[in-house]
Coordinates of C-alpha atoms in Angstrom, one line a residue:
M6 CA 0.3 0.0 0.0
F7 CA 2.8 2.1 1.4
R8 CA 5.2 2.0 -2.7
W9 CA 0.7 2.6 -4.4
V10 CA 1.2 6.1 -2.2
L11 CA 5.0 7.0 -3.2
L12 CA 4.5 5.6 -6.4
A13 CA 1.3 8.5 -7.3
F14 CA 3.4 11.1 -5.4
F15 CA 6.1 10.6 -7.4
I16 CA 3.8 11.0 -10.7
S17 CA 1.8 13.7 -9.1
L18 CA 5.5 16.0 -8.4
C19 CA 6.4 14.8 -12.2
A20 CA 3.7 16.1 -13.7
T21 CA 3.7 19.5 -11.6
A22 CA 7.3 19.8 -12.3
E23 CA 6.4 19.1 -16.1
A24 CA 3.5 22.2 -16.3
Q25 CA 5.5 24.3 -14.7
K26 CA 8.5 24.0 -17.4
K27 CA 5.7 24.3 -19.9
K28 CA 5.2 27.7 -18.1
A29 CA 8.1 28.6 -17.9
K30 CA 9.0 27.7 -21.7
T31 CA 6.0 30.2 -22.7
Q32 CA 7.3 33.2 -20.4
T33 CA 10.6 32.6 -22.6
Q34 CA 9.0 32.7 -25.5
T35 CA 7.2 35.6 -25.0
Q36 CA 10.1 37.5 -23.4
N37 CA 12.3 36.6 -26.9
L38 CA 9.4 37.6 -29.1
S39 CA 9.5 40.8 -27.2
R40 CA 13.2 41.6 -27.3
G41 CA 12.5 44.2 -24.5
W42 CA 10.1 46.4 -26.5
G43 CA 7.3 45.8 -23.7
K44 CA 6.3 42.2 -22.2
T45 CA 2.6 43.2 -21.7
I46 CA 2.9 43.2 -25.5
K47 CA 1.3 39.7 -27.3
W48 CA 4.2 40.0 -30.4
I49 CA 4.0 37.4 -33.1
K50 CA 6.7 35.5 -34.5
S51 CA 7.2 36.4 -38.0
Y52 CA 6.0 38.9 -40.6
E53 CA 4.0 36.2 -41.9
D54 CA 2.4 35.5 -38.7
G55 CA 1.6 39.4 -39.0
L56 CA -0.2 39.5 -42.2
S57 CA -1.8 36.2 -41.5
E58 CA -3.6 37.7 -38.5
L59 CA -4.2 41.0 -39.9
G60 CA -7.6 39.2 -42.0
K61 CA -8.5 38.2 -38.8
S62 CA -8.2 40.9 -36.7
Q63 CA -8.4 43.9 -38.6
K64 CA -5.4 46.0 -37.1
P65 CA -3.2 47.6 -38.5
L66 CA 0.9 45.5 -38.1
M67 CA 3.2 47.4 -37.1
V68 CA 7.0 46.3 -38.0
I69 CA 9.2 47.8 -35.6
H70 CA 12.9 47.0 -38.0
H71 CA 16.1 47.2 -35.3
L72 CA 19.3 45.8 -33.7
D73 CA 19.9 44.0 -30.7
N74 CA 23.8 46.2 -30.6
C75 CA 22.6 49.4 -32.4
P76 CA 22.1 52.6 -30.1
H77 CA 20.1 54.3 -32.4
S78 CA 17.5 50.8 -31.8
K79 CA 18.4 50.8 -27.5
A80 CA 17.5 54.2 -27.0
L81 CA 13.8 53.9 -29.2
K82 CA 13.6 50.8 -27.7
E83 CA 13.8 52.7 -24.2
A84 CA 11.6 55.3 -24.8
F85 CA 8.9 53.3 -26.4
V86 CA 9.3 50.8 -23.5
A87 CA 8.6 54.3 -20.5
D88 CA 5.9 55.4 -22.5
K89 CA 2.4 54.0 -21.0
S90 CA 0.1 55.4 -23.9
I91 CA 2.9 54.0 -26.5
Q92 CA 2.4 50.4 -24.7
K93 CA -0.9 50.5 -24.4
M94 CA -1.9 51.4 -27.6
A95 CA 0.1 48.7 -28.9
K96 CA -1.5 45.9 -26.7
E97 CA -4.3 47.0 -27.1
N98 CA -4.5 48.2 -31.2
F99 CA -2.2 46.6 -32.7
I100 CA -0.7 43.2 -34.1
M101 CA 2.9 43.7 -33.3
L102 CA 5.9 42.5 -34.4
N103 CA 10.3 43.7 -34.1
V104 CA 12.3 42.2 -36.0
V105 CA 16.1 42.2 -36.1
E106 CA 16.7 40.7 -40.0
E107 CA 15.0 42.1 -42.9
T108 CA 11.5 40.9 -43.8
G109 CA 12.5 40.0 -47.7
D110 CA 9.4 42.3 -48.5
K111 CA 10.9 45.1 -50.2
N112 CA 7.7 47.0 -49.7
L113 CA 9.0 47.5 -46.0
A114 CA 11.7 49.5 -47.2
P115 CA 10.4 52.1 -49.4
D116 CA 13.3 54.3 -48.6
G117 CA 16.0 52.0 -48.3
Y118 CA 17.0 49.5 -45.5
Y119 CA 18.6 51.3 -42.4
V120 CA 17.2 50.7 -38.1
P121 CA 15.7 51.8 -36.3
R122 CA 12.5 52.1 -38.5
I123 CA 9.0 51.7 -38.1
L124 CA 6.3 51.4 -40.3
F125 CA 2.2 50.6 -40.6
V126 CA 1.1 47.6 -43.1
D127 CA -3.2 47.8 -43.1
P128 CA -5.5 44.9 -42.7
A129 CA -5.3 45.2 -46.9
L130 CA -2.2 44.4 -47.1
T131 CA -0.9 48.2 -48.2
V132 CA 2.4 49.0 -46.2
R133 CA 1.1 52.8 -45.0
T134 CA 3.8 54.5 -46.6
D135 CA 2.3 58.0 -45.7
I136 CA 2.8 57.6 -42.2
V137 CA 6.6 59.0 -41.9
G138 CA 8.5 60.2 -39.5
K139 CA 9.8 63.8 -38.8
Y140 CA 13.6 63.2 -41.0
S141 CA 13.3 63.7 -44.9
D142 CA 16.5 61.2 -45.1
R143 CA 15.1 58.0 -43.3
L144 CA 11.0 58.8 -43.6
Y145 CA 10.2 55.9 -41.2
A146 CA 13.3 56.5 -38.7
Y147 CA 12.1 57.8 -34.7
G148 CA 14.5 58.4 -31.9
P149 CA 13.7 58.5 -28.3
D150 CA 12.6 62.0 -28.4
D151 CA 9.9 61.2 -31.2
M152 CA 7.7 59.2 -28.6
K153 CA 5.0 62.0 -29.3
L154 CA 4.7 61.7 -33.1
L155 CA 4.7 58.0 -33.1
A156 CA 1.8 58.1 -30.9
A157 CA 0.1 60.5 -33.3
N158 CA 1.1 58.1 -36.1
M159 CA -0.1 55.3 -34.3
K160 CA -3.6 56.6 -33.9
K161 CA -3.2 58.2 -37.4
A162 CA -3.1 54.2 -38.9
K163 CA -5.6 52.8 -36.0
L164 CA -8.3 56.3 -37.4
L165 CA -7.4 55.7 -41.3
L166 CA -7.8 52.4 -41.0
K167 CA -11.5 52.6 -39.7
N168 CA -12.3 55.2 -41.8
E169 CA -11.3 52.5 -45.3
L170 CA -12.7 50.1 -43.8

């Protein structure tokens, strides 16, 4: 009898450990996808996943191109995370993707390949080249001091989307 109780205890212990391992793996994957851009935001894995999600959710896709070792990308990331209104909009109103490698879609580099840059894609799969930052030589670049402009552009992407539907 004691052996059966002991066996049941070990089985339940193993099941609990496995459940904790799965939970930790899910949390790690979420953190890996965020790459430090906001852990409460749901991040998608790839550009293709984002395009697939566009039709289902009818939310615009926000694509952040950056590099981990780029000081401009790091500064933008810190400002992005610190801005509560941007974090809230990103979480509630956008499909979010941050990439450290180019997607292969030339439409996401309308004025060249540089980082950091942020572009929006609407549910009709149109890259919103009309939503730009303040720099004339890098139209889709944002700096850490541009969070008000980025928030305004996020609202613009969201509002124009409603008008287009």
